[in-house]
């Protein structure tokens, strides 16, 4: 993953929410687009004004789930829900220390996260 984009009908509110969630300010801001660089690899999270979404873009959460690695999935889930996200999937063990969870952000995008010792050992 080098870049992932999500849509938001209220781009300014989404930029504020993700700045709070990520603990960083946007790296790049232009009309209709806000971009964050996250983590040691500076992976890119872009938020696009929903006005620019393709006409057939689904208006409900779904599709692929990109998961961010976190140290404590339950703490991440609790924090995101406290910030206004809705739990989509609780912290779910997947085996050998690997767990996943996901929320729907206030802008109807799925935000996944995981803890995986195999991934962490490589990074």
PDB file of N, CA, C and O in Angstrom, residues 40-107:
ATOM      1  N   UNK A  40       6.205   5.419   9.603  1.00  0.00           N
ATOM      2  CA  UNK A  40       7.608   5.565   9.202  1.00  0.00           C
ATOM      3  C   UNK A  40       7.821   5.508   7.688  1.00  0.00           C
ATOM      4  O   UNK A  40       8.802   6.051   7.190  1.00  0.00           O
ATOM      5  N   UNK A  41       6.910   4.862   6.970  1.00  0.00           N
ATOM      6  CA  UNK A  41       7.019   4.809   5.511  1.00  0.00           C
ATOM      7  C   UNK A  41       6.273   5.955   4.835  1.00  0.00           C
ATOM      8  O   UNK A  41       6.240   6.026   3.606  1.00  0.00           O
ATOM      9  N   UNK A  42       5.663   6.817   5.633  1.00  0.00           N
ATOM     10  CA  UNK A  42       4.879   7.938   5.125  1.00  0.00           C
ATOM     11  C   UNK A  42       3.840   7.487   4.107  1.00  0.00           C
ATOM     12  O   UNK A  42       3.678   8.070   3.036  1.00  0.00           O
ATOM     13  N   UNK A  43       3.101   6.410   4.453  1.00  0.00           N
ATOM     14  CA  UNK A  43       1.998   5.970   3.613  1.00  0.00           C
ATOM     15  C   UNK A  43       0.978   7.095   3.507  1.00  0.00           C
ATOM     16  O   UNK A  43       0.811   7.880   4.448  1.00  0.00           O
ATOM     17  N   UNK A  44       0.297   7.181   2.390  1.00  0.00           N
ATOM     18  CA  UNK A  44      -0.597   8.305   2.129  1.00  0.00           C
ATOM     19  C   UNK A  44      -2.058   7.919   2.311  1.00  0.00           C
ATOM     20  O   UNK A  44      -2.523   6.928   1.759  1.00  0.00           O
ATOM     21  N   UNK A  45      -2.755   8.732   3.085  1.00  0.00           N
ATOM     22  CA  UNK A  45      -4.205   8.636   3.236  1.00  0.00           C
ATOM     23  C   UNK A  45      -4.785   9.909   2.651  1.00  0.00           C
ATOM     24  O   UNK A  45      -4.539  11.002   3.157  1.00  0.00           O
ATOM     25  N   UNK A  46      -5.520   9.761   1.562  1.00  0.00           N
ATOM     26  CA  UNK A  46      -6.137  10.909   0.920  1.00  0.00           C
ATOM     27  C   UNK A  46      -7.632  10.924   1.170  1.00  0.00           C
ATOM     28  O   UNK A  46      -8.282   9.877   1.172  1.00  0.00           O
ATOM     29  N   UNK A  47      -8.164  12.101   1.386  1.00  0.00           N
ATOM     30  CA  UNK A  47      -9.610  12.273   1.537  1.00  0.00           C
ATOM     31  C   UNK A  47     -10.072  13.154   0.395  1.00  0.00           C
ATOM     32  O   UNK A  47      -9.584  14.274   0.220  1.00  0.00           O
ATOM     33  N   UNK A  48     -11.000  12.628  -0.380  1.00  0.00           N
ATOM     34  CA  UNK A  48     -11.507  13.329  -1.557  1.00  0.00           C
ATOM     35  C   UNK A  48     -12.915  13.831  -1.262  1.00  0.00           C
ATOM     36  O   UNK A  48     -13.745  13.101  -0.714  1.00  0.00           O
ATOM     37  N   UNK A  49     -13.192  15.067  -1.638  1.00  0.00           N
ATOM     38  CA  UNK A  49     -14.541  15.600  -1.516  1.00  0.00           C
ATOM     39  C   UNK A  49     -15.493  14.690  -2.291  1.00  0.00           C
ATOM     40  O   UNK A  49     -15.247  14.362  -3.456  1.00  0.00           O
ATOM     41  N   UNK A  50     -16.557  14.248  -1.640  1.00  0.00           N
ATOM     42  CA  UNK A  50     -17.502  13.298  -2.245  1.00  0.00           C
ATOM     43  C   UNK A  50     -18.119  13.825  -3.540  1.00  0.00           C
ATOM     44  O   UNK A  50     -18.598  13.034  -4.356  1.00  0.00           O
ATOM     45  N   UNK A  51     -18.075  15.115  -3.763  1.00  0.00           N
ATOM     46  CA  UNK A  51     -18.599  15.658  -5.028  1.00  0.00           C
ATOM     47  C   UNK A  51     -17.835  15.127  -6.228  1.00  0.00           C
ATOM     48  O   UNK A  51     -18.327  15.131  -7.352  1.00  0.00           O
ATOM     49  N   UNK A  52     -16.588  14.665  -5.993  1.00  0.00           N
ATOM     50  CA  UNK A  52     -15.747  14.180  -7.087  1.00  0.00           C
ATOM     51  C   UNK A  52     -15.794  12.662  -7.234  1.00  0.00           C
ATOM     52  O   UNK A  52     -15.081  12.100  -8.063  1.00  0.00           O
ATOM     53  N   UNK A  53     -16.619  12.003  -6.447  1.00  0.00           N
ATOM     54  CA  UNK A  53     -16.748  10.546  -6.546  1.00  0.00           C
ATOM     55  C   UNK A  53     -17.427  10.182  -7.864  1.00  0.00           C
ATOM     56  O   UNK A  53     -18.268  10.924  -8.372  1.00  0.00           O
ATOM     57  N   UNK A  54     -17.084   9.027  -8.434  1.00  0.00           N
ATOM     58  CA  UNK A  54     -17.789   8.575  -9.629  1.00  0.00           C
ATOM     59  C   UNK A  54     -19.289   8.477  -9.350  1.00  0.00           C
ATOM     60  O   UNK A  54     -19.699   8.188  -8.225  1.00  0.00           O
ATOM     61  N   UNK A  55     -20.089   8.698 -10.360  1.00  0.00           N
ATOM     62  CA  UNK A  55     -21.549   8.714 -10.186  1.00  0.00           C
ATOM     63  C   UNK A  55     -22.080   7.410  -9.614  1.00  0.00           C
ATOM     64  O   UNK A  55     -23.062   7.408  -8.880  1.00  0.00           O
ATOM     65  N   UNK A  56     -21.423   6.304  -9.911  1.00  0.00           N
ATOM     66  CA  UNK A  56     -21.912   5.011  -9.425  1.00  0.00           C
ATOM     67  C   UNK A  56     -21.221   4.547  -8.139  1.00  0.00           C
ATOM     68  O   UNK A  56     -21.362   3.399  -7.731  1.00  0.00           O
ATOM     69  N   UNK A  57     -20.494   5.436  -7.487  1.00  0.00           N
ATOM     70  CA  UNK A  57     -19.822   5.093  -6.229  1.00  0.00           C
ATOM     71  C   UNK A  57     -20.868   4.723  -5.180  1.00  0.00           C
ATOM     72  O   UNK A  57     -21.816   5.462  -4.955  1.00  0.00           O
ATOM     73  N   UNK A  58     -20.714   3.554  -4.535  1.00  0.00           N
ATOM     74  CA  UNK A  58     -21.683   3.189  -3.483  1.00  0.00           C
ATOM     75  C   UNK A  58     -21.702   4.230  -2.369  1.00  0.00           C
ATOM     76  O   UNK A  58     -20.675   4.814  -2.043  1.00  0.00           O
ATOM     77  N   UNK A  59     -22.844   4.459  -1.809  1.00  0.00           N
ATOM     78  CA  UNK A  59     -22.990   5.459  -0.743  1.00  0.00           C
ATOM     79  C   UNK A  59     -23.042   4.819   0.643  1.00  0.00           C
ATOM     80  O   UNK A  59     -23.343   5.472   1.618  1.00  0.00           O
ATOM     81  N   UNK A  60     -22.742   3.530   0.712  1.00  0.00           N
ATOM     82  CA  UNK A  60     -22.714   2.840   1.997  1.00  0.00           C
ATOM     83  C   UNK A  60     -21.347   2.210   2.188  1.00  0.00           C
ATOM     84  O   UNK A  60     -20.659   1.896   1.212  1.00  0.00           O
ATOM     85  N   UNK A  61     -20.926   2.019   3.432  1.00  0.00           N
ATOM     86  CA  UNK A  61     -19.613   1.404   3.672  1.00  0.00           C
ATOM     87  C   UNK A  61     -19.545   0.001   3.097  1.00  0.00           C
ATOM     88  O   UNK A  61     -20.523  -0.747   3.116  1.00  0.00           O
ATOM     89  N   UNK A  62     -18.405  -0.349   2.575  1.00  0.00           N
ATOM     90  CA  UNK A  62     -18.231  -1.697   2.050  1.00  0.00           C
ATOM     91  C   UNK A  62     -16.986  -1.794   1.205  1.00  0.00           C
ATOM     92  O   UNK A  62     -16.187  -0.875   1.146  1.00  0.00           O
ATOM     93  N   UNK A  63     -16.843  -2.921   0.556  1.00  0.00           N
ATOM     94  CA  UNK A  63     -15.692  -3.118  -0.302  1.00  0.00           C
ATOM     95  C   UNK A  63     -14.480  -3.569   0.475  1.00  0.00           C
ATOM     96  O   UNK A  63     -14.585  -4.157   1.543  1.00  0.00           O
ATOM     97  N   UNK A  64     -13.313  -3.281  -0.045  1.00  0.00           N
ATOM     98  CA  UNK A  64     -12.060  -3.683   0.578  1.00  0.00           C
ATOM     99  C   UNK A  64     -11.863  -2.944   1.897  1.00  0.00           C
ATOM    100  O   UNK A  64     -12.274  -1.800   2.063  1.00  0.00           O
ATOM    101  N   UNK A  65     -11.210  -3.616   2.819  1.00  0.00           N
ATOM    102  CA  UNK A  65     -10.877  -3.006   4.103  1.00  0.00           C
ATOM    103  C   UNK A  65      -9.361  -2.922   4.195  1.00  0.00           C
ATOM    104  O   UNK A  65      -8.676  -3.945   4.191  1.00  0.00           O
ATOM    105  N   UNK A  66      -8.847  -1.710   4.220  1.00  0.00           N
ATOM    106  CA  UNK A  66      -7.431  -1.491   4.430  1.00  0.00           C
ATOM    107  C   UNK A  66      -7.211  -1.408   5.934  1.00  0.00           C
ATOM    108  O   UNK A  66      -7.876  -0.623   6.616  1.00  0.00           O
ATOM    109  N   UNK A  67      -6.316  -2.213   6.455  1.00  0.00           N
ATOM    110  CA  UNK A  67      -6.087  -2.229   7.900  1.00  0.00           C
ATOM    111  C   UNK A  67      -4.766  -1.570   8.259  1.00  0.00           C
ATOM    112  O   UNK A  67      -3.732  -1.845   7.641  1.00  0.00           O
ATOM    113  N   UNK A  68      -4.802  -0.734   9.265  1.00  0.00           N
ATOM    114  CA  UNK A  68      -3.618  -0.093   9.822  1.00  0.00           C
ATOM    115  C   UNK A  68      -3.144  -0.943  10.984  1.00  0.00           C
ATOM    116  O   UNK A  68      -3.944  -1.464  11.751  1.00  0.00           O
ATOM    117  N   UNK A  69      -1.849  -1.082  11.136  1.00  0.00           N
ATOM    118  CA  UNK A  69      -1.309  -1.848  12.253  1.00  0.00           C
ATOM    119  C   UNK A  69      -1.285  -0.965  13.501  1.00  0.00           C
ATOM    120  O   UNK A  69      -0.861   0.185  13.448  1.00  0.00           O
ATOM    121  N   UNK A  70      -1.792  -1.514  14.606  1.00  0.00           N
ATOM    122  CA  UNK A  70      -1.787  -0.818  15.902  1.00  0.00           C
ATOM    123  C   UNK A  70      -1.255  -1.775  16.956  1.00  0.00           C
ATOM    124  O   UNK A  70      -1.313  -2.998  16.791  1.00  0.00           O
ATOM    125  N   UNK A  71      -0.742  -1.225  18.040  1.00  0.00           N
ATOM    126  CA  UNK A  71      -0.227  -2.064  19.122  1.00  0.00           C
ATOM    127  C   UNK A  71      -1.339  -2.671  19.957  1.00  0.00           C
ATOM    128  O   UNK A  71      -1.221  -3.797  20.428  1.00  0.00           O
ATOM    129  N   UNK A  72      -2.422  -1.917  20.138  1.00  0.00           N
ATOM    130  CA  UNK A  72      -3.508  -2.366  21.020  1.00  0.00           C
ATOM    131  C   UNK A  72      -4.844  -2.168  20.303  1.00  0.00           C
ATOM    132  O   UNK A  72      -5.438  -1.083  20.369  1.00  0.00           O
ATOM    133  N   UNK A  73      -5.337  -3.197  19.618  1.00  0.00           N
ATOM    134  CA  UNK A  73      -6.572  -3.051  18.852  1.00  0.00           C
ATOM    135  C   UNK A  73      -7.785  -2.635  19.691  1.00  0.00           C
ATOM    136  O   UNK A  73      -8.592  -1.840  19.228  1.00  0.00           O
ATOM    137  N   UNK A  74      -7.914  -3.152  20.901  1.00  0.00           N
ATOM    138  CA  UNK A  74      -9.072  -2.773  21.716  1.00  0.00           C
ATOM    139  C   UNK A  74      -9.008  -1.307  22.090  1.00  0.00           C
ATOM    140  O   UNK A  74     -10.014  -0.596  22.034  1.00  0.00           O
ATOM    141  N   UNK A  75      -7.825  -0.810  22.440  1.00  0.00           N
ATOM    142  CA  UNK A  75      -7.679   0.608  22.760  1.00  0.00           C
ATOM    143  C   UNK A  75      -7.972   1.466  21.520  1.00  0.00           C
ATOM    144  O   UNK A  75      -8.615   2.514  21.622  1.00  0.00           O
ATOM    145  N   UNK A  76      -7.518   1.014  20.350  1.00  0.00           N
ATOM    146  CA  UNK A  76      -7.793   1.752  19.110  1.00  0.00           C
ATOM    147  C   UNK A  76      -9.284   1.777  18.828  1.00  0.00           C
ATOM    148  O   UNK A  76      -9.847   2.827  18.482  1.00  0.00           O
ATOM    149  N   UNK A  77      -9.940   0.626  18.983  1.00  0.00           N
ATOM    150  CA  UNK A  77     -11.387   0.560  18.763  1.00  0.00           C
ATOM    151  C   UNK A  77     -12.119   1.494  19.719  1.00  0.00           C
ATOM    152  O   UNK A  77     -12.967   2.291  19.296  1.00  0.00           O
ATOM    153  N   UNK A  78     -11.776   1.438  20.987  1.00  0.00           N
ATOM    154  CA  UNK A  78     -12.430   2.296  21.981  1.00  0.00           C
ATOM    155  C   UNK A  78     -12.218   3.775  21.663  1.00  0.00           C
ATOM    156  O   UNK A  78     -13.148   4.573  21.748  1.00  0.00           O
ATOM    157  N   UNK A  79     -11.002   4.136  21.282  1.00  0.00           N
ATOM    158  CA  UNK A  79     -10.702   5.538  20.967  1.00  0.00           C
ATOM    159  C   UNK A  79     -11.479   6.016  19.748  1.00  0.00           C
ATOM    160  O   UNK A  79     -12.050   7.108  19.734  1.00  0.00           O
ATOM    161  N   UNK A  80     -11.504   5.208  18.684  1.00  0.00           N
ATOM    162  CA  UNK A  80     -12.210   5.609  17.472  1.00  0.00           C
ATOM    163  C   UNK A  80     -13.708   5.749  17.719  1.00  0.00           C
ATOM    164  O   UNK A  80     -14.336   6.699  17.228  1.00  0.00           O
ATOM    165  N   UNK A  81     -14.283   4.856  18.495  1.00  0.00           N
ATOM    166  CA  UNK A  81     -15.705   4.961  18.830  1.00  0.00           C
ATOM    167  C   UNK A  81     -15.943   6.222  19.659  1.00  0.00           C
ATOM    168  O   UNK A  81     -16.910   6.955  19.427  1.00  0.00           O
ATOM    169  N   UNK A  82     -15.051   6.517  20.590  1.00  0.00           N
ATOM    170  CA  UNK A  82     -15.182   7.741  21.397  1.00  0.00           C
ATOM    171  C   UNK A  82     -15.098   8.998  20.534  1.00  0.00           C
ATOM    172  O   UNK A  82     -15.701  10.023  20.856  1.00  0.00           O
ATOM    173  N   UNK A  83     -14.369   8.906  19.409  1.00  0.00           N
ATOM    174  CA  UNK A  83     -14.233  10.043  18.501  1.00  0.00           C
ATOM    175  C   UNK A  83     -15.363  10.124  17.476  1.00  0.00           C
ATOM    176  O   UNK A  83     -15.351  10.992  16.614  1.00  0.00           O
ATOM    177  N   UNK A  84     -16.329   9.202  17.545  1.00  0.00           N
ATOM    178  CA  UNK A  84     -17.495   9.301  16.673  1.00  0.00           C
ATOM    179  C   UNK A  84     -17.627   8.229  15.624  1.00  0.00           C
ATOM    180  O   UNK A  84     -18.580   8.251  14.839  1.00  0.00           O
ATOM    181  N   UNK A  85     -16.701   7.275  15.558  1.00  0.00           N
ATOM    182  CA  UNK A  85     -16.839   6.163  14.620  1.00  0.00           C
ATOM    183  C   UNK A  85     -17.847   5.162  15.176  1.00  0.00           C
ATOM    184  O   UNK A  85     -18.163   5.171  16.364  1.00  0.00           O
ATOM    185  N   UNK A  86     -18.333   4.284  14.320  1.00  0.00           N
ATOM    186  CA  UNK A  86     -19.261   3.225  14.710  1.00  0.00           C
ATOM    187  C   UNK A  86     -18.560   1.881  14.547  1.00  0.00           C
ATOM    188  O   UNK A  86     -17.964   1.623  13.487  1.00  0.00           O
ATOM    189  N   UNK A  87     -18.627   1.058  15.572  1.00  0.00           N
ATOM    190  CA  UNK A  87     -18.002  -0.256  15.466  1.00  0.00           C
ATOM    191  C   UNK A  87     -18.638  -1.044  14.331  1.00  0.00           C
ATOM    192  O   UNK A  87     -19.851  -1.137  14.235  1.00  0.00           O
ATOM    193  N   UNK A  88     -17.821  -1.593  13.480  1.00  0.00           N
ATOM    194  CA  UNK A  88     -18.275  -2.459  12.385  1.00  0.00           C
ATOM    195  C   UNK A  88     -17.977  -3.913  12.713  1.00  0.00           C
ATOM    196  O   UNK A  88     -18.797  -4.786  12.522  1.00  0.00           O
ATOM    197  N   UNK A  89     -16.764  -4.151  13.224  1.00  0.00           N
ATOM    198  CA  UNK A  89     -16.347  -5.490  13.614  1.00  0.00           C
ATOM    199  C   UNK A  89     -15.583  -5.368  14.927  1.00  0.00           C
ATOM    200  O   UNK A  89     -14.651  -4.568  15.034  1.00  0.00           O
ATOM    201  N   UNK A  90     -15.953  -6.138  15.940  1.00  0.00           N
ATOM    202  CA  UNK A  90     -15.211  -6.080  17.199  1.00  0.00           C
ATOM    203  C   UNK A  90     -13.812  -6.665  17.020  1.00  0.00           C
ATOM    204  O   UNK A  90     -13.507  -7.275  15.987  1.00  0.00           O
ATOM    205  N   UNK A  91     -12.977  -6.491  18.022  1.00  0.00           N
ATOM    206  CA  UNK A  91     -11.662  -7.114  18.004  1.00  0.00           C
ATOM    207  C   UNK A  91     -11.874  -8.625  17.900  1.00  0.00           C
ATOM    208  O   UNK A  91     -12.563  -9.222  18.723  1.00  0.00           O
ATOM    209  N   UNK A  92     -11.321  -9.207  16.838  1.00  0.00           N
ATOM    210  CA  UNK A  92     -11.571 -10.608  16.521  1.00  0.00           C
ATOM    211  C   UNK A  92     -10.249 -11.352  16.364  1.00  0.00           C
ATOM    212  O   UNK A  92      -9.465 -11.025  15.466  1.00  0.00           O
ATOM    213  N   UNK A  93      -9.993 -12.338  17.222  1.00  0.00           N
ATOM    214  CA  UNK A  93      -8.769 -13.132  17.077  1.00  0.00           C
ATOM    215  C   UNK A  93      -8.791 -13.925  15.772  1.00  0.00           C
ATOM    216  O   UNK A  93      -9.811 -14.504  15.394  1.00  0.00           O
ATOM    217  N   UNK A  94      -7.648 -13.929  15.092  1.00  0.00           N
ATOM    218  CA  UNK A  94      -7.518 -14.661  13.826  1.00  0.00           C
ATOM    219  C   UNK A  94      -6.478 -15.774  13.921  1.00  0.00           C
ATOM    220  O   UNK A  94      -6.259 -16.484  12.959  1.00  0.00           O
ATOM    221  N   UNK A  95      -5.828 -15.903  15.083  1.00  0.00           N
ATOM    222  CA  UNK A  95      -4.831 -16.951  15.288  1.00  0.00           C
ATOM    223  C   UNK A  95      -3.437 -16.405  15.460  1.00  0.00           C
ATOM    224  O   UNK A  95      -3.079 -15.380  14.885  1.00  0.00           O
ATOM    225  N   UNK A  96      -2.642 -17.073  16.283  1.00  0.00           N
ATOM    226  CA  UNK A  96      -1.229 -16.760  16.491  1.00  0.00           C
ATOM    227  C   UNK A  96      -0.969 -15.286  16.795  1.00  0.00           C
ATOM    228  O   UNK A  96      -0.037 -14.691  16.246  1.00  0.00           O
ATOM    229  N   UNK A  97      -1.789 -14.667  17.631  1.00  0.00           N
ATOM    230  CA  UNK A  97      -1.584 -13.276  18.015  1.00  0.00           C
ATOM    231  C   UNK A  97      -2.100 -12.256  17.024  1.00  0.00           C
ATOM    232  O   UNK A  97      -1.980 -11.056  17.230  1.00  0.00           O
ATOM    233  N   UNK A  98      -2.676 -12.705  15.933  1.00  0.00           N
ATOM    234  CA  UNK A  98      -3.201 -11.822  14.891  1.00  0.00           C
ATOM    235  C   UNK A  98      -4.663 -11.523  15.199  1.00  0.00           C
ATOM    236  O   UNK A  98      -5.478 -12.432  15.337  1.00  0.00           O
ATOM    237  N   UNK A  99      -5.007 -10.234  15.332  1.00  0.00           N
ATOM    238  CA  UNK A  99      -6.394  -9.817  15.577  1.00  0.00           C
ATOM    239  C   UNK A  99      -6.742  -8.681  14.636  1.00  0.00           C
ATOM    240  O   UNK A  99      -5.875  -7.919  14.206  1.00  0.00           O
ATOM    241  N   UNK A 100      -8.024  -8.568  14.304  1.00  0.00           N
ATOM    242  CA  UNK A 100      -8.508  -7.490  13.455  1.00  0.00           C
ATOM    243  C   UNK A 100      -9.735  -6.851  14.082  1.00  0.00           C
ATOM    244  O   UNK A 100     -10.395  -7.447  14.937  1.00  0.00           O
ATOM    245  N   UNK A 101     -10.046  -5.667  13.635  1.00  0.00           N
ATOM    246  CA  UNK A 101     -11.262  -4.960  14.019  1.00  0.00           C
ATOM    247  C   UNK A 101     -11.493  -3.887  12.964  1.00  0.00           C
ATOM    248  O   UNK A 101     -10.597  -3.567  12.178  1.00  0.00           O
ATOM    249  N   UNK A 102     -12.697  -3.317  12.948  1.00  0.00           N
ATOM    250  CA  UNK A 102     -12.954  -2.214  12.021  1.00  0.00           C
ATOM    251  C   UNK A 102     -14.086  -1.343  12.538  1.00  0.00           C
ATOM    252  O   UNK A 102     -14.912  -1.771  13.346  1.00  0.00           O
ATOM    253  N   UNK A 103     -14.078  -0.121  12.044  1.00  0.00           N
ATOM    254  CA  UNK A 103     -15.126   0.849  12.353  1.00  0.00           C
ATOM    255  C   UNK A 103     -15.571   1.481  11.046  1.00  0.00           C
ATOM    256  O   UNK A 103     -14.912   1.360  10.014  1.00  0.00           O
ATOM    257  N   UNK A 104     -16.692   2.177  11.109  1.00  0.00           N
ATOM    258  CA  UNK A 104     -17.124   3.059  10.025  1.00  0.00           C
ATOM    259  C   UNK A 104     -16.899   4.470  10.546  1.00  0.00           C
ATOM    260  O   UNK A 104     -17.409   4.835  11.610  1.00  0.00           O
ATOM    261  N   UNK A 105     -16.101   5.240   9.823  1.00  0.00           N
ATOM    262  CA  UNK A 105     -15.825   6.604  10.279  1.00  0.00           C
ATOM    263  C   UNK A 105     -17.093   7.456  10.136  1.00  0.00           C
ATOM    264  O   UNK A 105     -18.089   7.017   9.541  1.00  0.00           O
ATOM    265  N   UNK A 106     -17.098   8.673  10.681  1.00  0.00           N
ATOM    266  CA  UNK A 106     -18.301   9.512  10.585  1.00  0.00           C
ATOM    267  C   UNK A 106     -18.671   9.916   9.157  1.00  0.00           C
ATOM    268  O   UNK A 106     -19.698  10.557   8.942  1.00  0.00           O
ATOM    269  N   UNK A 107     -17.847   9.523   8.177  1.00  0.00           N
ATOM    270  CA  UNK A 107     -18.063   9.922   6.787  1.00  0.00           C
ATOM    271  C   UNK A 107     -18.391   8.713   5.910  1.00  0.00           C
ATOM    272  O   UNK A 107     -18.289   8.768   4.695  1.00  0.00           O
TER     273      UNK A 107
END
